[in-house]
mmCIF file of N, CA and C and ligand atoms in Angstrom:
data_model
loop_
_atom_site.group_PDB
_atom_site.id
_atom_site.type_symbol
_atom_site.label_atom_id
_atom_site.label_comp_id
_atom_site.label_asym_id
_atom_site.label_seq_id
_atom_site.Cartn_x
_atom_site.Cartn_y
_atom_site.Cartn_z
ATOM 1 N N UNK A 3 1.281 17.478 4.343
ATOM 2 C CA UNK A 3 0.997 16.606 5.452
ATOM 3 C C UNK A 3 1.246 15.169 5.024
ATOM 4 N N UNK A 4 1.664 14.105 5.992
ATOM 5 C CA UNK A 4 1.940 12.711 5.538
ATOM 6 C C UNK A 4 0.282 11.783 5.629
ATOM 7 N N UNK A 5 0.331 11.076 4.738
ATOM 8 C CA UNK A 5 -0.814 10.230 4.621
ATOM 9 C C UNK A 5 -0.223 8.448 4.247
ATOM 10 N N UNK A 6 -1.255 7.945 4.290
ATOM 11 C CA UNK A 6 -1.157 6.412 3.760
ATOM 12 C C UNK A 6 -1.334 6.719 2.417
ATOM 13 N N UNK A 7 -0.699 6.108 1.245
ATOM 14 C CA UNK A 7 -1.627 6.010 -0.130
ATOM 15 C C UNK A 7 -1.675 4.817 -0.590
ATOM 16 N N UNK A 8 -2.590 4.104 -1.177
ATOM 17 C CA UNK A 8 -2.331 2.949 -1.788
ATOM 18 C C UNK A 8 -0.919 3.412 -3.213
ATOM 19 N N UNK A 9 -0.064 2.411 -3.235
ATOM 20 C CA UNK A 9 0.991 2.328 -4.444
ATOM 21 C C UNK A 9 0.977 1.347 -5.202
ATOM 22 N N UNK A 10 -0.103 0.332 -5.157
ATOM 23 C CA UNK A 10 -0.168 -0.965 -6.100
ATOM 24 C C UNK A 10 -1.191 -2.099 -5.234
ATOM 25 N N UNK A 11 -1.009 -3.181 -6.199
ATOM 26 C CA UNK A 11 -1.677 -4.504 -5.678
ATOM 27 C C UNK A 11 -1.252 -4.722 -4.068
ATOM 28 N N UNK A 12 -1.548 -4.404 -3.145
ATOM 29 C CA UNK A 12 -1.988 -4.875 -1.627
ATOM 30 C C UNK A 12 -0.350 -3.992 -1.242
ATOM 31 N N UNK A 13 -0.253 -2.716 -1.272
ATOM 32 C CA UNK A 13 1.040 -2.445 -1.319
ATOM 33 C C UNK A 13 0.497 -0.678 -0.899
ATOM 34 N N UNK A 14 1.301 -0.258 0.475
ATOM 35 C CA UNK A 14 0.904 1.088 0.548
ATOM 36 C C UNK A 14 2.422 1.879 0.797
ATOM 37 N N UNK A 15 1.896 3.447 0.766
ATOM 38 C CA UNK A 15 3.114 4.127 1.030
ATOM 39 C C UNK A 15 3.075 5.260 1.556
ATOM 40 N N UNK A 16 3.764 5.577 2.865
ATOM 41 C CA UNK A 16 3.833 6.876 3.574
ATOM 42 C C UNK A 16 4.262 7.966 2.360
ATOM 43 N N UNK A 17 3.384 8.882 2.380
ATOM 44 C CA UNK A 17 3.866 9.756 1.058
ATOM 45 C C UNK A 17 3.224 11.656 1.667
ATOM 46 N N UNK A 18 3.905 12.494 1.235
ATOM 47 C CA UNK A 18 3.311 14.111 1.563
ATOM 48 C C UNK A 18 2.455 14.623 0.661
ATOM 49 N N UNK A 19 1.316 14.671 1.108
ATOM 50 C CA UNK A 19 -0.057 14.971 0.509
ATOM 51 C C UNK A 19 0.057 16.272 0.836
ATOM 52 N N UNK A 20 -1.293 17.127 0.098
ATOM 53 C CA UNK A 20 -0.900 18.691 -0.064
ATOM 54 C C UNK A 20 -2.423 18.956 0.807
ATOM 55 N N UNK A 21 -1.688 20.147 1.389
ATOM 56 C CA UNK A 21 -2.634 20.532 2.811
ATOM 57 C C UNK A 21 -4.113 20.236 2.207
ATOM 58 N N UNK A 22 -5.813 20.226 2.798
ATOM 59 C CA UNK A 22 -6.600 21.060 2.337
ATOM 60 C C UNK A 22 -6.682 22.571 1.696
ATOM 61 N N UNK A 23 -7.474 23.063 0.601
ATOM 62 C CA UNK A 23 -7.501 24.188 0.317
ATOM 63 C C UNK A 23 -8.956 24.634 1.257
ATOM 64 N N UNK A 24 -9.000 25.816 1.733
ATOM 65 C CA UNK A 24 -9.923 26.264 1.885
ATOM 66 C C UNK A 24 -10.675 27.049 0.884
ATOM 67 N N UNK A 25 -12.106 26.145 0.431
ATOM 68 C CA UNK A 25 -12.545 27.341 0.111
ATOM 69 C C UNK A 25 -13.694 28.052 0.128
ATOM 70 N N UNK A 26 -14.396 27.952 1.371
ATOM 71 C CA UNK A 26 -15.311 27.662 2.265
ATOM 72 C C UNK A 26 -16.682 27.112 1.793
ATOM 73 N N UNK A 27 -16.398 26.243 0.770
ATOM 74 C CA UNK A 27 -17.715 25.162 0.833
ATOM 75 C C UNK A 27 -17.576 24.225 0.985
ATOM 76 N N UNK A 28 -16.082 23.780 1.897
ATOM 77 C CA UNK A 28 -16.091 22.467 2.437
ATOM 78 C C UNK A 28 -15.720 22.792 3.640
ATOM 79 N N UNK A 29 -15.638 21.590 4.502
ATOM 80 C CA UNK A 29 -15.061 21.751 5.887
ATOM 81 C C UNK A 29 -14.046 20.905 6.339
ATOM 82 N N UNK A 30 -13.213 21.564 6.540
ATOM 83 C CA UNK A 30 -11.959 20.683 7.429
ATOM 84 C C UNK A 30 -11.307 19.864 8.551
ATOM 85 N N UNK A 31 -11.774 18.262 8.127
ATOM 86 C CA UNK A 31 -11.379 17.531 9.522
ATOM 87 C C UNK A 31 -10.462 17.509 9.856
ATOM 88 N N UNK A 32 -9.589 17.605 11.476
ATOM 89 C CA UNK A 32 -8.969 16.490 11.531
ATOM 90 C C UNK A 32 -9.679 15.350 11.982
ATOM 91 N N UNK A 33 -9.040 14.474 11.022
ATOM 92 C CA UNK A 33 -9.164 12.980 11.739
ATOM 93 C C UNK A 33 -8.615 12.378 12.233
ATOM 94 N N UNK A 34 -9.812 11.900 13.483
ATOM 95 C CA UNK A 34 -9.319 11.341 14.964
ATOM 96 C C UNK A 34 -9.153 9.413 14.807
ATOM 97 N N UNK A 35 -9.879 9.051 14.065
ATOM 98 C CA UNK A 35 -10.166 7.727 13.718
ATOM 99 C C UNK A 35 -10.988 7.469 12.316
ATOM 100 N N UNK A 36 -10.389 6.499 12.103
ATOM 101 C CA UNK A 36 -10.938 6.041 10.521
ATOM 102 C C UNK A 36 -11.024 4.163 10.270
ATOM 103 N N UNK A 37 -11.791 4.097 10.196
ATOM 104 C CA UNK A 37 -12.446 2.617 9.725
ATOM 105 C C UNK A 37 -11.954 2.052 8.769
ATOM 106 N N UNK A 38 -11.887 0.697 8.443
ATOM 107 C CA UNK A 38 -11.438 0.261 6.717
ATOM 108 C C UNK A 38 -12.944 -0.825 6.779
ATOM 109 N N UNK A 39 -13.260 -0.496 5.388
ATOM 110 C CA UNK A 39 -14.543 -1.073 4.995
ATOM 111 C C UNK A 39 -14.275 -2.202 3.982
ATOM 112 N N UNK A 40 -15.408 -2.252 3.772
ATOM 113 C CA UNK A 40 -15.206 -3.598 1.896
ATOM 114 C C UNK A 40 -14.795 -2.788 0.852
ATOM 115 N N UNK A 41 -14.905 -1.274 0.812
ATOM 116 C CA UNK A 41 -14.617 -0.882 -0.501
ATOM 117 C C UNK A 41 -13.194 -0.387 -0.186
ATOM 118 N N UNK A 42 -12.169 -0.136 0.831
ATOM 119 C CA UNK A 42 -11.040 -0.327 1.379
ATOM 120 C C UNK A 42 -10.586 -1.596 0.664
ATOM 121 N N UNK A 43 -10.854 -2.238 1.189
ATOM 122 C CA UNK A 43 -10.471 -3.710 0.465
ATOM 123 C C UNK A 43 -10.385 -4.133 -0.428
ATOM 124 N N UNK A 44 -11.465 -3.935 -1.542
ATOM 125 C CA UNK A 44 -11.600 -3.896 -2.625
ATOM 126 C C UNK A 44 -10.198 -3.260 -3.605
ATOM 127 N N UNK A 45 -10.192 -1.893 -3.054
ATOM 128 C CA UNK A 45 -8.401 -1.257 -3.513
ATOM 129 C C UNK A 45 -7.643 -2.002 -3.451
ATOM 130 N N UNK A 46 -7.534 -2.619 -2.498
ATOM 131 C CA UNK A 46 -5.930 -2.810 -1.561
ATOM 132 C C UNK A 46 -6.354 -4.057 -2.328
ATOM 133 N N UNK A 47 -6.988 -4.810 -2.676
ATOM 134 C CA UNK A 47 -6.903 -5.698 -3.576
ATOM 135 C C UNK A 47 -6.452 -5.613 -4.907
ATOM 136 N N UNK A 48 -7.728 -4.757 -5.402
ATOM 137 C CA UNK A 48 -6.907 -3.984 -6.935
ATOM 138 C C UNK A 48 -5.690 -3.748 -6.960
ATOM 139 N N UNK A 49 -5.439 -2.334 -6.186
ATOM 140 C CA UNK A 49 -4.262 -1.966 -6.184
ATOM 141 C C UNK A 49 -4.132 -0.358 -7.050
ATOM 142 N N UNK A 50 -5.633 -0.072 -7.057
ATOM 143 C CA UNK A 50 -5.733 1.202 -7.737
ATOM 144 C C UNK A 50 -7.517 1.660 -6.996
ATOM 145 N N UNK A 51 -7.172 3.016 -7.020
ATOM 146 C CA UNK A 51 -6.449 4.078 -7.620
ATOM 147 C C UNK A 51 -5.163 4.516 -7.164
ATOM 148 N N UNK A 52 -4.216 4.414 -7.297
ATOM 149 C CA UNK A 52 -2.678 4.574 -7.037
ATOM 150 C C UNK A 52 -2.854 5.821 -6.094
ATOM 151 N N UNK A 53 -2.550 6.079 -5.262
ATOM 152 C CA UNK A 53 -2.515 7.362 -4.588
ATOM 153 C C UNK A 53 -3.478 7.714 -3.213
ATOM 154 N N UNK A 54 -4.682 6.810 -3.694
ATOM 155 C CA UNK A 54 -5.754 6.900 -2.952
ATOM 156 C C UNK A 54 -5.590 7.261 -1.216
ATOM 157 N N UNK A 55 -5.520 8.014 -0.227
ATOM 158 C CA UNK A 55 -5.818 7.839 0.730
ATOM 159 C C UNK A 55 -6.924 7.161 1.164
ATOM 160 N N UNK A 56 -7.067 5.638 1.916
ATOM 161 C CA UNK A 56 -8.385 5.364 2.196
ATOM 162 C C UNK A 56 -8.915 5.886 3.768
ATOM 163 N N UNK A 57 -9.769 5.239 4.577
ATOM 164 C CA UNK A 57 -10.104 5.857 5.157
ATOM 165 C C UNK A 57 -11.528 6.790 5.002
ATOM 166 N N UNK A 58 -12.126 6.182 4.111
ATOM 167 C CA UNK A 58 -13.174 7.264 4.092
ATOM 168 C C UNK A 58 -14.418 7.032 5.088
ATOM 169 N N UNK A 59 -14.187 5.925 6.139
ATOM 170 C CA UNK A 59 -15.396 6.098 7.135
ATOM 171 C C UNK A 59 -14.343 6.525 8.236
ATOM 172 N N UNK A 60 -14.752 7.757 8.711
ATOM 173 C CA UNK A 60 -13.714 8.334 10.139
ATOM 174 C C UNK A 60 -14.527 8.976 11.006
ATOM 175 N N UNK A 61 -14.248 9.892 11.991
ATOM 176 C CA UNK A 61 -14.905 10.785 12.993
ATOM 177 C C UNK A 61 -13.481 11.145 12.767
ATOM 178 N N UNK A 62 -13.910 12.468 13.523
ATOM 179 C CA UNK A 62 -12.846 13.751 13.526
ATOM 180 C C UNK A 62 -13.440 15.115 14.269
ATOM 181 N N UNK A 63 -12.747 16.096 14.273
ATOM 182 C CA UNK A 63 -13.031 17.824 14.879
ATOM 183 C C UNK A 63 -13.010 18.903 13.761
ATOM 184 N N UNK A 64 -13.871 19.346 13.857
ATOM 185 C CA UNK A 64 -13.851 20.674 12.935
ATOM 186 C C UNK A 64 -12.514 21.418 13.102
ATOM 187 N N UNK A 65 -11.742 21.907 12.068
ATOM 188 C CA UNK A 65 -10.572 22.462 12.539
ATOM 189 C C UNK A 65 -10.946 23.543 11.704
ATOM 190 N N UNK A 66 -11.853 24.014 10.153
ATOM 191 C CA UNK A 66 -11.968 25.186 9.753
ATOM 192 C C UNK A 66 -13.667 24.903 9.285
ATOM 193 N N UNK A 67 -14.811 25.312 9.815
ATOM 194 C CA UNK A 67 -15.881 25.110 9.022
ATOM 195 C C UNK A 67 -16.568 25.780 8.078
ATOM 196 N N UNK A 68 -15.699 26.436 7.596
ATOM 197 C CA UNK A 68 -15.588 27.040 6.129
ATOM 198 C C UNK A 68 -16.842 28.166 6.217
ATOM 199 N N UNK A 69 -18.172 28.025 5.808
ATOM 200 C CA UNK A 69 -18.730 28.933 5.416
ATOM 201 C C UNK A 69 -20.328 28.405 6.099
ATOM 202 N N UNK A 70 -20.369 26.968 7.230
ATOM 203 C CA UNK A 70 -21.113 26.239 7.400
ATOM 204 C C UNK A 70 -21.396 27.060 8.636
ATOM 205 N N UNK A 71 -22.811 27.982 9.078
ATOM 206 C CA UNK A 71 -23.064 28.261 10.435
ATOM 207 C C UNK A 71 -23.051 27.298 11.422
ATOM 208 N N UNK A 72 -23.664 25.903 11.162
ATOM 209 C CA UNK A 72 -24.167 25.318 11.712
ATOM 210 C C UNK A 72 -22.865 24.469 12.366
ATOM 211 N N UNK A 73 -22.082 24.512 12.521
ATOM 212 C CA UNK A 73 -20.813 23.955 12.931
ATOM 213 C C UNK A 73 -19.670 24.957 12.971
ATOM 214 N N UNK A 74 -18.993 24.832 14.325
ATOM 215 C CA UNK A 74 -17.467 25.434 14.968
ATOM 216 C C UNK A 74 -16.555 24.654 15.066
ATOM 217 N N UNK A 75 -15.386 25.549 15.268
ATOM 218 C CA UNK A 75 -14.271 24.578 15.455
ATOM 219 C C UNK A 75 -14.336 23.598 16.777
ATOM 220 N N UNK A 76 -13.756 22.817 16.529
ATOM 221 C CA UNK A 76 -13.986 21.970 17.870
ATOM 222 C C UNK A 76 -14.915 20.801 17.609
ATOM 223 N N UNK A 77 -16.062 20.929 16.811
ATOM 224 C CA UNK A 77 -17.743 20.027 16.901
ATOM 225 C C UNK A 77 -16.641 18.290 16.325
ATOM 226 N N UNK A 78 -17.590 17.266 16.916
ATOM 227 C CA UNK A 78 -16.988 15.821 16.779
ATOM 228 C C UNK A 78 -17.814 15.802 15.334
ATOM 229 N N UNK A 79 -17.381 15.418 14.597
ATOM 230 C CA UNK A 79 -17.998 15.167 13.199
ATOM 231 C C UNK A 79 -17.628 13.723 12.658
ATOM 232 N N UNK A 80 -18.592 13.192 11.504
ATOM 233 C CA UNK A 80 -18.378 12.449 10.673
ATOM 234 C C UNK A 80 -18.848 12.619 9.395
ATOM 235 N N UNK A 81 -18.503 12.389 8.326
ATOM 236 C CA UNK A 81 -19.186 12.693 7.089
ATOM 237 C C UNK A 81 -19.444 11.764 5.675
ATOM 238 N N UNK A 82 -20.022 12.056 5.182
ATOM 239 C CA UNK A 82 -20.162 10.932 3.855
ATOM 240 C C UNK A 82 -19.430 11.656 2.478
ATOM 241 N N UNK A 83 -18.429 11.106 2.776
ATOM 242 C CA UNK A 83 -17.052 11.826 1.927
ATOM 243 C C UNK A 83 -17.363 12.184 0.657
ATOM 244 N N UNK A 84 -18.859 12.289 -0.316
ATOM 245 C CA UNK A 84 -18.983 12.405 -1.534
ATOM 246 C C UNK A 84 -19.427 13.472 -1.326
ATOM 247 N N UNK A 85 -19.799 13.985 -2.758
ATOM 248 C CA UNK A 85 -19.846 15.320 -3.442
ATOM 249 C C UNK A 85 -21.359 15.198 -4.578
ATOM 250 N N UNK A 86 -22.370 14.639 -3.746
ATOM 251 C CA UNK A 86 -23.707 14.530 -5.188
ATOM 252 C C UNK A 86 -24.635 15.556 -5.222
ATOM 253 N N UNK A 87 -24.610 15.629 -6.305
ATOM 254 C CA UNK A 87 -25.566 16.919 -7.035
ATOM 255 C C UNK A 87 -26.973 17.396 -6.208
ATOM 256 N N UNK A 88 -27.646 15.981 -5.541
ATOM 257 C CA UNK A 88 -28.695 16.263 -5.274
ATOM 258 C C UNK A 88 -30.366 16.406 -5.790
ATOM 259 N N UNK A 89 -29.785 16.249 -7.241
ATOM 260 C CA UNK A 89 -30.830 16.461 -8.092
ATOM 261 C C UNK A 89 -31.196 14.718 -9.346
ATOM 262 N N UNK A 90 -29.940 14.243 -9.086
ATOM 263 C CA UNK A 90 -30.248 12.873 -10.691
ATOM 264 C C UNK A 90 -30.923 11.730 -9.912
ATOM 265 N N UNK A 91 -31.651 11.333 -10.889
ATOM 266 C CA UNK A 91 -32.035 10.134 -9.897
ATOM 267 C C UNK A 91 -31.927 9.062 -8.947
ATOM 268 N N UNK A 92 -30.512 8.785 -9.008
ATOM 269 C CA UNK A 92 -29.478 8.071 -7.652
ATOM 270 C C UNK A 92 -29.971 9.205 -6.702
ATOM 271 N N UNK A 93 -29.925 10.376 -6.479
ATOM 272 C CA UNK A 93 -30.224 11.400 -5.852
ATOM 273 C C UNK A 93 -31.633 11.184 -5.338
ATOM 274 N N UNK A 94 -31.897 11.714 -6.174
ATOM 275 C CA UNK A 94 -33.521 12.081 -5.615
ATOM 276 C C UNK A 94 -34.176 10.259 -5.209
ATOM 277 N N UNK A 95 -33.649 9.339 -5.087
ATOM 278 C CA UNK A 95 -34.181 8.119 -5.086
ATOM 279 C C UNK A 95 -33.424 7.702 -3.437
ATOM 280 N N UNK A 96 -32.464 8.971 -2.941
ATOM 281 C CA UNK A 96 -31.559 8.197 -1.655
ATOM 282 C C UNK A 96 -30.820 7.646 -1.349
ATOM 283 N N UNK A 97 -29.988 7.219 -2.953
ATOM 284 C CA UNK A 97 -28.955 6.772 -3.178
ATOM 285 C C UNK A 97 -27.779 7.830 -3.389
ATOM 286 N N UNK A 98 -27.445 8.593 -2.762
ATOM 287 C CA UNK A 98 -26.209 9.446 -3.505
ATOM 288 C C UNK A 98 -25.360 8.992 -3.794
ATOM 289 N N UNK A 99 -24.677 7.859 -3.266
ATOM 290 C CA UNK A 99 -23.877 7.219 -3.206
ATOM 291 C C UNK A 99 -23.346 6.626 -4.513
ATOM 292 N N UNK A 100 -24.642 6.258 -5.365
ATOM 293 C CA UNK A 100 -24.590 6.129 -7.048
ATOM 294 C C UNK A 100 -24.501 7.523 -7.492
ATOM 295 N N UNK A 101 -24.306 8.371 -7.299
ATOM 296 C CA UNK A 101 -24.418 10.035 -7.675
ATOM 297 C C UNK A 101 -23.077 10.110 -9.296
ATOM 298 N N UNK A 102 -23.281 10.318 -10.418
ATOM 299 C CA UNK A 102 -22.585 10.122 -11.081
ATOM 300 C C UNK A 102 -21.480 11.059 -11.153
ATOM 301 N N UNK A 103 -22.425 12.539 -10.817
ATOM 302 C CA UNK A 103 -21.932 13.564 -10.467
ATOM 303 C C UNK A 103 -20.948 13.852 -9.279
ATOM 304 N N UNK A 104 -21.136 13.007 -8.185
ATOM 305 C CA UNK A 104 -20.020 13.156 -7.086
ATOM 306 C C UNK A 104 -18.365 13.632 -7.439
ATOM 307 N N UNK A 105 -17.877 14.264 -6.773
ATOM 308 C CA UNK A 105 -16.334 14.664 -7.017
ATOM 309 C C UNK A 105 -15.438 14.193 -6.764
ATOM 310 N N UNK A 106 -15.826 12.853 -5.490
ATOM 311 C CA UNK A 106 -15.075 11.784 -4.697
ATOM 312 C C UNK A 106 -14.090 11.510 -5.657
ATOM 313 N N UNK A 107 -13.115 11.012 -5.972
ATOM 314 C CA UNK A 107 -11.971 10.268 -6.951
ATOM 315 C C UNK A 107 -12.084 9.299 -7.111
ATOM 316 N N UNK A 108 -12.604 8.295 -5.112
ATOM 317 C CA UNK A 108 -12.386 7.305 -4.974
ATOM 318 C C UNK A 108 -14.112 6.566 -5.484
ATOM 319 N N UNK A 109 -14.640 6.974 -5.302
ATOM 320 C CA UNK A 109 -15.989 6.930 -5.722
ATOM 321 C C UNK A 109 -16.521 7.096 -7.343
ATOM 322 N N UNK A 110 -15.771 7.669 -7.967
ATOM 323 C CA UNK A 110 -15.667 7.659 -9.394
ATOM 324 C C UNK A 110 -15.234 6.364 -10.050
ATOM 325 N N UNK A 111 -13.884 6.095 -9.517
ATOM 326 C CA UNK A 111 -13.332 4.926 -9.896
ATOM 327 C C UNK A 111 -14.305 3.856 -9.374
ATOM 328 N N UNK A 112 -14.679 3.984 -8.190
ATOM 329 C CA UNK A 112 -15.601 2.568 -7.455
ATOM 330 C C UNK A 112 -16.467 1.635 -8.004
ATOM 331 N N UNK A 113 -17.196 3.361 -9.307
ATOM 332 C CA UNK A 113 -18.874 3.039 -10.135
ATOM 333 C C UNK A 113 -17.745 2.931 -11.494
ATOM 334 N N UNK A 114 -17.403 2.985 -12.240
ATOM 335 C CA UNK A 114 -16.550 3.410 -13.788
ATOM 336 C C UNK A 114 -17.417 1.790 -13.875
HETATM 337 ZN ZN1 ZN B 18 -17.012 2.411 3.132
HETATM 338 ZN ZN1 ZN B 19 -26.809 13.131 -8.148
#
C-alpha cells in the first residue's frame, strides 16, 4: 500500500509500505483522517526516523478486528497507537505513553 514516509530533514516521500499482518491481537484501520501534532513536527524537523509514517492521531473503520469481540467491521475508531505493557510504573502511574516497553518505533525513538 502507498504511504507518506518521512526521508530526511523536513523532506517526505510517497513510498509502498507492506500491507498489515494479521494476527489477531491487533486491529485493522482504515484511516479516514489523521492529525499532525508537535511530535509530527518534531520529525519533520529532525528528519528521523527515516521511514516513519506519521499520522499517529487519526479516526478510521474497523476493516479486520482481529480477535477483539467488542468491535466489528465497520465501528468509527480511534486509537493510542502504542503497545505498553501495562504493568511498569509509567504504566501503572497513567502514563503509558512513557511505557519503555511499548512496540511503537515512533515512540521508541521519541523517549531514546
Ligand atoms: Zn501526537
Ligand atoms: Zn509499561
Amino acid at each position: 500500500m502507498r504511504a507518506v514516509a518521512l526521508k530526511g530533514k523536513r523532506e517526505f516521500e510517497l513510498k509502498e509500505i507492506e500491507e498489515p499482518v494479521i494476527d489477531n491481537e491487533k486491529v485493522v484501520i482504515k484511516i479516514l483522517k489523521a492529525g499532525i501534532c508537535g511530535s509530527d513536527l518534531h520529525y519533520f524537523e529532525m528528519g528521523e526516523p527515516v521511514g516513519l509514517v506519521m499520522g499517529h492521531e487519526f479516526c478510521g473503520e474497523v476493516i479486520n478486528p482481529g480477535n477483539r469481540t467488542d468491535l466489528k467491521v465497520g465501528d468509527r475508531v480511534t486509537a493510542l497507537p502504542i503497545s505498553p505493557c501495562g504493568n511498569c510504573p509509567a504504566c501503572l502511574s497513567g502514563n503509558p505513553q512513557y511505557c519503555k516497553s511499548t512496540l511503537d518505533p515512533c515512540c521508541r525513538t521519541f523517549f531514546r
